[in-house]
Every structure is written in C-alpha cells, then in structure tokens.
C-alpha positions as protocol buffer text, in pm:
chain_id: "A"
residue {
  index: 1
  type: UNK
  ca { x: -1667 y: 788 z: -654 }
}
residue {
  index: 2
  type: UNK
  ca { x: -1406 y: 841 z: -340 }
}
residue {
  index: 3
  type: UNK
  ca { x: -1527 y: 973 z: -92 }
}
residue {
  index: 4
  type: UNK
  ca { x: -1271 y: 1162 z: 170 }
}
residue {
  index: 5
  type: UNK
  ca { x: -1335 y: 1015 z: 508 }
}
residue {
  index: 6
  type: UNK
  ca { x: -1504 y: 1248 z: 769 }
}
residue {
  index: 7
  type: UNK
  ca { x: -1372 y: 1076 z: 1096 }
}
residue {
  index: 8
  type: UNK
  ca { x: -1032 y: 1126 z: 1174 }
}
residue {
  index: 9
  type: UNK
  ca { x: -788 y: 964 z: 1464 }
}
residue {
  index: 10
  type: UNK
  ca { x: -494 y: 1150 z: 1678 }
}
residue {
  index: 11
  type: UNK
  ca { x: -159 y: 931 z: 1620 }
}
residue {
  index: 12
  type: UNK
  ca { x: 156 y: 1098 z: 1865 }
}
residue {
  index: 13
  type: UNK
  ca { x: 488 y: 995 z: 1785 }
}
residue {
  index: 14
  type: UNK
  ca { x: 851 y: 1110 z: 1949 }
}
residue {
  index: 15
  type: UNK
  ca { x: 1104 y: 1148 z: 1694 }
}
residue {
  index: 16
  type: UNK
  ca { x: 1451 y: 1239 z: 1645 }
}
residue {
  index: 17
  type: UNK
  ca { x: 1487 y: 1647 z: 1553 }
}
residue {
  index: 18
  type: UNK
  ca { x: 1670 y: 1560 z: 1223 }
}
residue {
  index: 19
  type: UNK
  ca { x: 1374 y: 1330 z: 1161 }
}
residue {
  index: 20
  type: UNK
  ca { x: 1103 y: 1586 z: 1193 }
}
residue {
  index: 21
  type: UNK
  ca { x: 1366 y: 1851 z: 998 }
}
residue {
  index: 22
  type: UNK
  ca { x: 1366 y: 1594 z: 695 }
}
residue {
  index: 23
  type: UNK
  ca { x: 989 y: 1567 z: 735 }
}
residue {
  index: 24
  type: UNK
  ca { x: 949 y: 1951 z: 735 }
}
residue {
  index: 25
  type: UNK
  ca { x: 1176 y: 2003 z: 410 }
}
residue {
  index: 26
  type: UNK
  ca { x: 987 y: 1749 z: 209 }
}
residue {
  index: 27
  type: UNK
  ca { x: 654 y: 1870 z: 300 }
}
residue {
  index: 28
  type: UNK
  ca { x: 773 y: 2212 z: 194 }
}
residue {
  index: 29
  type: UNK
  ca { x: 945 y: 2090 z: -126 }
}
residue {
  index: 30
  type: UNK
  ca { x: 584 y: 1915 z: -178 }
}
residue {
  index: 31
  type: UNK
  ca { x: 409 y: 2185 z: -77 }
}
residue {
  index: 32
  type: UNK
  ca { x: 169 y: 2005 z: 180 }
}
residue {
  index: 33
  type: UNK
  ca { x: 123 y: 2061 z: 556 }
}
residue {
  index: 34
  type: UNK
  ca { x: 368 y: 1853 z: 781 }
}
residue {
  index: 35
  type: UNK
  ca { x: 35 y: 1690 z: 884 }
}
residue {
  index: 36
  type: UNK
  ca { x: -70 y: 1604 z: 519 }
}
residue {
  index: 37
  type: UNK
  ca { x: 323 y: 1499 z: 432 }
}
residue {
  index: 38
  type: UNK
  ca { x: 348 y: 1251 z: 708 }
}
residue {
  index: 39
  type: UNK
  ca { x: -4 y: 1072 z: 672 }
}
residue {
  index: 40
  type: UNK
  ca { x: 18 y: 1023 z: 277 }
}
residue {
  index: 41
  type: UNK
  ca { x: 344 y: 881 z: 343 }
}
residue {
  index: 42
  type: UNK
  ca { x: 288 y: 649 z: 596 }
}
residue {
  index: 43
  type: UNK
  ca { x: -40 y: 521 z: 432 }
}
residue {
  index: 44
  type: UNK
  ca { x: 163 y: 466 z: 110 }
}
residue {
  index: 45
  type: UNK
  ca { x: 462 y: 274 z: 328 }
}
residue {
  index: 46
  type: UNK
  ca { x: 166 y: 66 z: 475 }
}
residue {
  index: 47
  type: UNK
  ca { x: -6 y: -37 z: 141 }
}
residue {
  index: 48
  type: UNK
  ca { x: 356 y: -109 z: -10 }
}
residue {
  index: 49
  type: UNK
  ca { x: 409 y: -348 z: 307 }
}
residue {
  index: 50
  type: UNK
  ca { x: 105 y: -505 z: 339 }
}
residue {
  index: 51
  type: UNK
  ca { x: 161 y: -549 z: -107 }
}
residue {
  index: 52
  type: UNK
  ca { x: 521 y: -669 z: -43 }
}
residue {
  index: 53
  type: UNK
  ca { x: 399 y: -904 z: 209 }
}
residue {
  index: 54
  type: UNK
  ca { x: 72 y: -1031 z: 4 }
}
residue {
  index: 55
  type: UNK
  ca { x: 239 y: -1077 z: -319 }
}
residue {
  index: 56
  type: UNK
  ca { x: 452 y: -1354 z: -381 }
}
residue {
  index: 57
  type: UNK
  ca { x: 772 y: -1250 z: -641 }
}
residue {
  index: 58
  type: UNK
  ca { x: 1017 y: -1529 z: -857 }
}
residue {
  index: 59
  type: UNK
  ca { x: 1287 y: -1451 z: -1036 }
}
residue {
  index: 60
  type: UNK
  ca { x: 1297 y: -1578 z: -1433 }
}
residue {
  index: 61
  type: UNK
  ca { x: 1462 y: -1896 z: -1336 }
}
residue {
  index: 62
  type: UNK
  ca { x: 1204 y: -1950 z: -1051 }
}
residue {
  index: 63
  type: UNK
  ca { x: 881 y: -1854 z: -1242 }
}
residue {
  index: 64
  type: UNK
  ca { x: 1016 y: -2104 z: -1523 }
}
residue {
  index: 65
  type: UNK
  ca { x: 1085 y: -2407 z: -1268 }
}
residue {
  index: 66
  type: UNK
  ca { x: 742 y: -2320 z: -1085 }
}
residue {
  index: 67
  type: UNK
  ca { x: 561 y: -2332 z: -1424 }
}
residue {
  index: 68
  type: UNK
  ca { x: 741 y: -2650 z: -1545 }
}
residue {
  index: 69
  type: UNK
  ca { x: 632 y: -2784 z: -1170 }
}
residue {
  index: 70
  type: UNK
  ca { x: 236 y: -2729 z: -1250 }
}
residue {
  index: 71
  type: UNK
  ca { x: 263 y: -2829 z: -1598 }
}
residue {
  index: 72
  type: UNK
  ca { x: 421 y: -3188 z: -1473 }
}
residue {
  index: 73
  type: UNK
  ca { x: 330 y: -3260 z: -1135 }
}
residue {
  index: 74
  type: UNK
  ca { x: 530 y: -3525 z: -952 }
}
residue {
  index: 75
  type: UNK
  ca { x: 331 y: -3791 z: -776 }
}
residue {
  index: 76
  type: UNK
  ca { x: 214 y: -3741 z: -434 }
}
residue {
  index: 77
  type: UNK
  ca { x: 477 y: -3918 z: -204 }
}
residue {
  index: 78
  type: UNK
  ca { x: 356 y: -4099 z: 81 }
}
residue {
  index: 79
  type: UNK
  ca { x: 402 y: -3834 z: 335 }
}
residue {
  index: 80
  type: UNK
  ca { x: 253 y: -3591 z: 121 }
}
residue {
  index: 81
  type: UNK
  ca { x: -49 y: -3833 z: 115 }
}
residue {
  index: 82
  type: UNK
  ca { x: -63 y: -3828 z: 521 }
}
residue {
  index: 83
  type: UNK
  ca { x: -21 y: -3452 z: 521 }
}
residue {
  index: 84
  type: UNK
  ca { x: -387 y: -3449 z: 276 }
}
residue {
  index: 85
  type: UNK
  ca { x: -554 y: -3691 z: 489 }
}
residue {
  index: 86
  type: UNK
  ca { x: -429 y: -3482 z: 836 }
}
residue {
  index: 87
  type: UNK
  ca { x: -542 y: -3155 z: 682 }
}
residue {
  index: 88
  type: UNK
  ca { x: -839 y: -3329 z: 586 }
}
residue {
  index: 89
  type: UNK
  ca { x: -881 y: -3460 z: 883 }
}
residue {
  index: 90
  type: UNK
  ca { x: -822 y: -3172 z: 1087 }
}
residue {
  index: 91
  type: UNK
  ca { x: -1013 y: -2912 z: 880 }
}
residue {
  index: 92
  type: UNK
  ca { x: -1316 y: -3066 z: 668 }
}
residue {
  index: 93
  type: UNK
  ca { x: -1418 y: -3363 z: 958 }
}
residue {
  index: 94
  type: UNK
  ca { x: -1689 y: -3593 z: 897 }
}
C-alpha cells in the first residue's frame, strides 16, 4: 500500500511573474494549492526524463533492422575481438 511520505524538503526558486501567473491559473483550473500544482508537476517532468532517458525508442524500420541484426549476427571482426579481450581485460582480470 503507498504510503505518503512524512519528511518533507524546502526547494526556493526565482521565476519570471508570467511564470508563477501560469502556475497560479493551472493550479486553480486544477483545483490544488500552488504548492501541490508545482510539486506533482515537477515530479511527473522528472519521472518522464529520467523514462525518456532510460528507455531506448526505434522507429518501424529500425526495430525491423535491429531484429534482423540479432536474428543473424555478423561475425565478430577483428577489432571487435580486441575490444572483448580489452573489456575483458579491463573489467573481469585474472
């Protein structure tokens, strides 16, 4: 079950005065505190950023040449084959 977390943090922030007018209207069209408004929006920006930035997106014609890719891999060239044995190398030592 959620449960609403109990300590809080002061964030301070100078914007424009058209900035904090737009922020007023929508919090009033919402029906929320300016307080409430600007906090549910700016943790929903951040979890939309940190998804945009997680989540890898193809287009059609990508996803199909990335799937024909795994489902016939090329053989590893011979700088790939350096590459594996650096990484190996470098991360997994003996």
């Amino acid at each position: 079950m959620f449960q609403p977390e109990t300590k809080t943090a002061r964030l301070e922030a100078r914007l424009p005065e058209s900035v904090l007018g737009l922020l007023r209207q929508a919090a009033d069209l919402q029906g929320r505190s300016l307080s409430d408004f600007v906090v549910c929006s700016a943790r929903e920006a951040a979890e939309r950023a940190i998804a945009d930035h997680d989540v890898l997106r193809l287009s059609l014609a990508d996803q199909k040449q990335f799937a024909a890719q795994l489902a016939k891999p090329k053989k590893p060239t011979a700088a790939m084959k350096r590459a594996a044995k650096r990484h190996s190398d470098l991360i997994e030592p003996s």
